[in-house]
Amino acid sequence: MKIIMLGAPGAGKGTQAKMIAEKYGVPHISTGDIFRANIKNGTELGMEAKKYMDQGLLVPDELTVKILLDRVANEDCKNGYVLDGFPRTIPQAEVLDKALTELGDKIDYAIDVDVPDENIVKRMGGRRACLSCGATYHIEHVPPKSEGICDKCGQELVLRDDDKPETVKNRLNVYHEQTQPLIEFYTKKGVLKAVDGTVDMKDVFAAIVEILG
Ligand code: ADP
Ligand code: AMP
């Protein structure tokens, strides 16, 4: 099963992708997590990506496509995967489509987690991330057991630099301009399914399970 999560930054793609990965036994692949791991390890890719991420801009397609295609070529992806944060532009979607077509394969579902802009800025300000294991929390909706500490690995939780309100506004603009057109792209392919992302995360997941079966 090959699944793409679509939706604005902070819509809950990562939250749902982790639950899908666990229930259906497929890897959760987040290009954002891959970039953040590279930044943390001080790699060349990380330094390059950081320049864009800090401004709320997209990392250029050439860099992003390469890391994604390398990742999905791994053995653990042979039965499928859930992509979170990729594709984010039409050219990225086209490259993925071409790579899959060459293998006689395709995306099964593109799930759009729909949340209006008004809700997003509030959500992102409350998000806390563990840069060590990738877990995410929310100070109101999903608080960690001990304030500021990751339940899973005990590392410190942070407000991501790009979750600060001024950067979130840029990210939303970028989303509307460059990523939202993917909704039409996948509608035309007949694989788009939309879910209401404003309800409780368990109810969002129930709606997704209804679609995936
Ligand atoms: P994305 O991966 O789309 O950027 P996340 O999954 O990281 O978004 O979610 C953004 C923030 O909103 C996180 O702090 C998360 O805990 C919280 N969140 C996710 N889904 C919901 C929901 N249905 N209701 C309320 N808060 C949510
Ligand atoms: P995310 O964790 O998905 O919110 O991504 C954080 C940031 O990483 C984004 O704001 C972009 O700067 C960058 N990024 C992640 N995925 C992509 C992608 N597919 N294309 C371009 N930039 C990306």
CSV table of C-alpha atoms and ligand atoms in Angstrom, one decimal:
chain,number,residue,atom,x,y,z
A,1,MET,CA,0.0,0.0,0.0
A,2,LYS,CA,1.5,3.3,-1.1
A,3,ILE,CA,0.0,6.4,0.5
A,4,ILE,CA,0.7,10.1,0.3
A,5,MET,CA,-0.4,12.5,3.0
A,6,LEU,CA,-1.4,15.9,1.7
A,7,GLY,CA,-2.4,19.0,3.7
A,8,ALA,CA,-1.1,22.3,5.0
A,9,PRO,CA,1.8,22.4,7.4
A,10,GLY,CA,0.4,21.5,10.8
A,11,ALA,CA,-2.7,19.8,9.4
A,12,GLY,CA,-1.7,16.6,11.2
A,13,LYS,CA,0.0,14.7,8.4
A,14,GLY,CA,2.8,13.4,10.6
A,15,THR,CA,0.4,12.5,13.4
A,16,GLN,CA,-1.8,10.4,11.1
A,17,ALA,CA,1.1,9.0,9.1
A,18,LYS,CA,2.7,7.5,12.2
A,19,MET,CA,-0.7,5.8,13.1
A,20,ILE,CA,-1.1,4.5,9.6
A,21,ALA,CA,2.5,3.1,9.6
A,22,GLU,CA,1.9,1.3,12.8
A,23,LYS,CA,-1.5,-0.2,11.8
A,24,TYR,CA,-0.6,-1.2,8.3
A,25,GLY,CA,3.1,-2.2,8.9
A,26,VAL,CA,4.6,0.2,6.4
A,27,PRO,CA,7.4,2.7,6.9
A,28,HIS,CA,6.6,6.4,7.6
A,29,ILE,CA,8.8,8.6,5.4
A,30,SER,CA,9.0,12.3,6.3
A,31,THR,CA,11.2,14.4,4.1
A,32,GLY,CA,11.1,17.1,6.9
A,33,ASP,CA,12.4,14.5,9.4
A,34,ILE,CA,15.2,13.5,7.0
A,35,PHE,CA,16.2,17.1,6.6
A,36,ARG,CA,16.1,17.8,10.3
A,37,ALA,CA,18.2,14.7,11.0
A,38,ASN,CA,20.8,16.0,8.5
A,39,ILE,CA,20.8,19.4,10.1
A,40,LYS,CA,21.3,17.8,13.6
A,41,ASN,CA,24.2,15.8,12.2
A,42,GLY,CA,25.7,18.8,10.4
A,43,THR,CA,25.8,17.2,7.0
A,44,GLU,CA,26.2,19.2,3.8
A,45,LEU,CA,22.6,18.4,2.8
A,46,GLY,CA,21.5,19.6,6.2
A,47,MET,CA,23.3,22.9,5.9
A,48,GLU,CA,21.8,23.5,2.4
A,49,ALA,CA,18.3,22.5,3.5
A,50,LYS,CA,18.4,24.7,6.6
A,51,LYS,CA,18.8,27.9,4.5
A,52,TYR,CA,15.4,27.3,3.0
A,53,MET,CA,13.6,25.7,6.0
A,54,ASP,CA,14.4,28.6,8.3
A,55,GLN,CA,12.6,31.0,6.0
A,56,GLY,CA,9.6,28.7,5.5
A,57,LEU,CA,10.6,28.1,1.9
A,58,LEU,CA,10.7,24.7,0.2
A,59,VAL,CA,14.0,23.0,-0.3
A,60,PRO,CA,14.8,22.8,-4.1
A,61,ASP,CA,13.2,19.9,-5.9
A,62,GLU,CA,16.6,18.5,-7.1
A,63,LEU,CA,17.8,17.9,-3.6
A,64,THR,CA,14.5,16.7,-2.2
A,65,VAL,CA,13.6,14.3,-5.0
A,66,LYS,CA,17.0,12.6,-4.8
A,67,ILE,CA,16.7,11.8,-1.1
A,68,LEU,CA,13.2,10.6,-1.5
A,69,LEU,CA,13.9,8.3,-4.4
A,70,ASP,CA,16.9,6.8,-2.5
A,71,ARG,CA,14.8,6.3,0.5
A,72,VAL,CA,11.9,4.5,-1.2
A,73,ALA,CA,14.4,2.2,-3.0
A,74,ASN,CA,15.2,0.6,0.4
A,75,GLU,CA,14.2,-2.9,1.1
A,76,ASP,CA,11.7,-1.9,3.8
A,77,CYS,CA,9.6,-0.1,1.2
A,78,LYS,CA,8.9,-3.1,-1.0
A,79,ASN,CA,5.4,-3.6,0.5
A,80,GLY,CA,4.6,0.1,0.5
A,81,TYR,CA,5.0,3.3,2.5
A,82,VAL,CA,3.3,6.4,3.8
A,83,LEU,CA,4.9,9.6,2.5
A,84,ASP,CA,4.5,12.6,4.8
A,85,GLY,CA,5.5,16.0,3.3
A,86,PHE,CA,6.4,14.6,-0.1
A,87,PRO,CA,5.5,15.5,-2.8
A,88,ARG,CA,5.1,19.3,-2.2
A,89,THR,CA,5.3,20.5,-5.8
A,90,ILE,CA,3.9,19.3,-9.1
A,91,PRO,CA,7.4,18.5,-10.4
A,92,GLN,CA,8.1,16.4,-7.3
A,93,ALA,CA,4.8,14.5,-8.0
A,94,GLU,CA,5.7,14.0,-11.6
A,95,VAL,CA,9.1,12.6,-10.8
A,96,LEU,CA,7.6,10.2,-8.3
A,97,ASP,CA,4.9,9.2,-10.7
A,98,LYS,CA,7.4,8.5,-13.4
A,99,ALA,CA,9.7,6.4,-11.1
A,100,LEU,CA,6.7,4.3,-10.0
A,101,THR,CA,5.3,3.9,-13.6
A,102,GLU,CA,8.7,2.6,-14.7
A,103,LEU,CA,8.3,-0.1,-12.0
A,104,GLY,CA,4.8,-0.9,-13.1
A,105,ASP,CA,3.6,0.6,-9.8
A,106,LYS,CA,1.4,3.6,-8.6
A,107,ILE,CA,0.2,5.5,-5.6
A,108,ASP,CA,-2.9,3.9,-4.1
A,109,TYR,CA,-4.2,6.8,-2.0
A,110,ALA,CA,-3.5,10.5,-1.6
A,111,ILE,CA,-5.1,11.5,1.7
A,112,ASP,CA,-5.8,15.3,2.1
A,113,VAL,CA,-6.0,16.2,5.8
A,114,ASP,CA,-8.1,19.3,5.5
A,115,VAL,CA,-7.7,22.1,8.1
A,116,PRO,CA,-8.5,25.8,7.5
A,117,ASP,CA,-5.6,28.3,7.8
A,118,GLU,CA,-7.2,29.9,11.0
A,119,ASN,CA,-6.6,26.7,12.9
A,120,ILE,CA,-3.1,26.2,11.7
A,121,VAL,CA,-1.2,29.1,13.3
A,122,LYS,CA,-2.5,28.1,16.7
A,123,ARG,CA,-1.7,24.5,16.3
A,124,MET,CA,1.9,25.1,15.1
A,125,GLY,CA,2.6,27.4,18.1
A,126,GLY,CA,1.7,24.5,20.4
A,127,ARG,CA,3.6,21.9,18.6
A,128,ARG,CA,6.7,20.5,20.4
A,129,ALA,CA,9.1,18.3,18.5
A,130,CYS,CA,11.7,15.8,19.6
A,131,LEU,CA,14.6,16.3,17.2
A,132,SER,CA,16.2,13.1,18.4
A,133,CYS,CA,13.4,10.5,17.5
A,134,GLY,CA,10.9,12.6,15.5
A,135,ALA,CA,8.0,12.3,18.0
A,136,THR,CA,5.6,15.3,18.1
A,137,TYR,CA,3.5,16.6,20.9
A,138,HIS,CA,1.1,19.5,21.4
A,139,ILE,CA,1.1,21.5,24.6
A,140,GLU,CA,-2.7,21.3,24.8
A,141,HIS,CA,-3.9,18.3,22.7
A,142,VAL,CA,-1.0,15.8,23.1
A,143,PRO,CA,1.1,16.9,26.1
A,144,PRO,CA,4.2,14.8,27.0
A,145,LYS,CA,4.0,13.1,30.5
A,146,SER,CA,6.8,15.3,31.8
A,147,GLU,CA,6.9,18.9,30.5
A,148,GLY,CA,9.5,19.5,27.8
A,149,ILE,CA,10.7,15.9,27.7
A,150,CYS,CA,10.1,13.3,25.1
A,151,ASP,CA,8.1,10.3,26.4
A,152,LYS,CA,9.7,8.0,23.9
A,153,CYS,CA,13.5,8.8,24.2
A,154,GLY,CA,13.8,11.2,27.2
A,155,GLN,CA,15.4,14.0,25.0
A,156,GLU,CA,14.4,17.7,25.3
A,157,LEU,CA,11.4,18.9,23.2
A,158,VAL,CA,11.7,22.1,21.2
A,159,LEU,CA,9.5,24.6,19.4
A,160,ARG,CA,10.8,24.2,15.8
A,161,ASP,CA,12.4,27.4,14.4
A,162,ASP,CA,10.0,27.1,11.5
A,163,ASP,CA,6.9,26.8,13.8
A,164,LYS,CA,7.3,30.5,14.9
A,165,PRO,CA,4.3,32.5,13.8
A,166,GLU,CA,6.0,34.7,11.2
A,167,THR,CA,7.5,31.6,9.5
A,168,VAL,CA,4.2,29.7,9.7
A,169,LYS,CA,2.6,32.5,7.6
A,170,ASN,CA,5.2,32.1,4.9
A,171,ARG,CA,4.8,28.3,5.0
A,172,LEU,CA,1.0,28.7,4.5
A,173,ASN,CA,1.6,30.9,1.5
A,174,VAL,CA,4.0,28.5,0.0
A,175,TYR,CA,1.5,25.7,0.7
A,176,HIS,CA,-1.3,27.5,-1.2
A,177,GLU,CA,0.9,28.4,-4.1
A,178,GLN,CA,3.0,25.3,-4.6
A,179,THR,CA,1.5,22.3,-2.8
A,180,GLN,CA,-2.3,22.8,-3.0
A,181,PRO,CA,-2.3,22.2,-6.8
A,182,LEU,CA,-1.5,18.5,-5.9
A,183,ILE,CA,-5.1,18.1,-4.8
A,184,GLU,CA,-6.2,18.4,-8.4
A,185,PHE,CA,-3.2,16.3,-9.7
A,186,TYR,CA,-4.3,13.4,-7.5
A,187,THR,CA,-8.0,13.9,-8.1
A,188,LYS,CA,-7.4,13.5,-11.8
A,189,LYS,CA,-5.5,10.3,-11.1
A,190,GLY,CA,-8.6,9.1,-9.1
A,191,VAL,CA,-6.8,8.5,-5.8
A,192,LEU,CA,-7.6,11.6,-3.8
A,193,LYS,CA,-9.5,11.1,-0.6
A,194,ALA,CA,-10.2,14.1,1.8
A,195,VAL,CA,-10.7,13.9,5.5
A,196,ASP,CA,-11.8,16.6,8.0
A,197,GLY,CA,-8.6,17.3,10.0
A,198,THR,CA,-10.2,19.7,12.5
A,199,VAL,CA,-11.7,16.9,14.6
A,200,ASP,CA,-10.0,14.9,17.4
A,201,MET,CA,-7.0,13.0,16.0
A,202,LYS,CA,-8.6,9.6,16.8
A,203,ASP,CA,-11.6,10.6,14.7
A,204,VAL,CA,-9.4,11.7,11.8
A,205,PHE,CA,-7.7,8.3,12.0
A,206,ALA,CA,-11.0,6.5,12.0
A,207,ALA,CA,-12.0,8.3,8.8
A,208,ILE,CA,-8.7,7.3,7.2
A,209,VAL,CA,-9.1,3.6,8.3
A,210,GLU,CA,-12.5,3.7,6.7
A,211,ILE,CA,-10.9,4.7,3.4
A,212,LEU,CA,-7.9,2.3,3.6
A,213,GLY,CA,-10.0,-0.6,4.8
B,1,ADP,P1,2.1,18.1,10.0
B,1,ADP,O1,2.8,16.8,9.9
B,1,ADP,O2,0.9,18.1,9.0
B,1,ADP,O3,2.9,19.3,9.9
B,1,ADP,P2,1.6,17.4,12.8
B,1,ADP,O4,1.1,16.0,12.7
B,1,ADP,O5,3.0,17.6,13.3
B,1,ADP,O6,1.4,18.2,11.4
B,1,ADP,O7,0.5,18.2,13.7
B,1,ADP,C1,0.7,19.6,14.0
B,1,ADP,C2,0.4,19.8,15.5
B,1,ADP,O8,-1.0,19.7,15.7
B,1,ADP,C3,1.1,18.8,16.5
B,1,ADP,O9,1.5,19.5,17.6
B,1,ADP,C4,0.0,17.8,16.7
B,1,ADP,O10,0.2,17.2,18.0
B,1,ADP,C5,-1.3,18.6,16.6
B,1,ADP,N1,-2.4,17.8,16.1
B,1,ADP,C6,-2.3,16.9,15.1
B,1,ADP,N2,-3.6,16.4,14.8
B,1,ADP,C7,-4.4,17.1,15.6
B,1,ADP,C8,-5.9,17.1,15.7
B,1,ADP,N3,-6.7,16.4,15.0
B,1,ADP,N4,-6.4,18.0,16.7
B,1,ADP,C9,-5.6,18.8,17.4
B,1,ADP,N5,-4.2,18.9,17.3
B,1,ADP,C10,-3.7,18.0,16.4
B,2,AMP,P1,7.7,19.3,7.5
B,2,AMP,O1,8.4,18.6,8.6
B,2,AMP,O2,7.1,18.3,6.5
B,2,AMP,O3,6.8,20.4,8.0
B,2,AMP,O4,8.9,20.1,6.6
B,2,AMP,C1,9.7,21.1,7.2
B,2,AMP,C2,10.4,21.9,6.1
B,2,AMP,O5,11.2,21.0,5.3
B,2,AMP,C3,9.5,22.5,5.0
B,2,AMP,O6,8.9,23.7,5.4
B,2,AMP,C4,10.5,22.6,3.8
B,2,AMP,O7,11.3,23.7,4.0
B,2,AMP,C5,11.3,21.3,4.0
B,2,AMP,N1,10.7,20.2,3.2
B,2,AMP,C6,10.2,19.0,3.7
B,2,AMP,N2,9.7,18.3,2.7
B,2,AMP,C7,9.9,18.9,1.5
B,2,AMP,C8,9.6,18.7,0.2
B,2,AMP,N3,9.0,17.6,-0.3
B,2,AMP,N4,10.0,19.7,-0.7
B,2,AMP,C9,10.6,20.8,-0.4
B,2,AMP,N5,10.9,21.1,0.9
B,2,AMP,C10,10.5,20.2,1.9
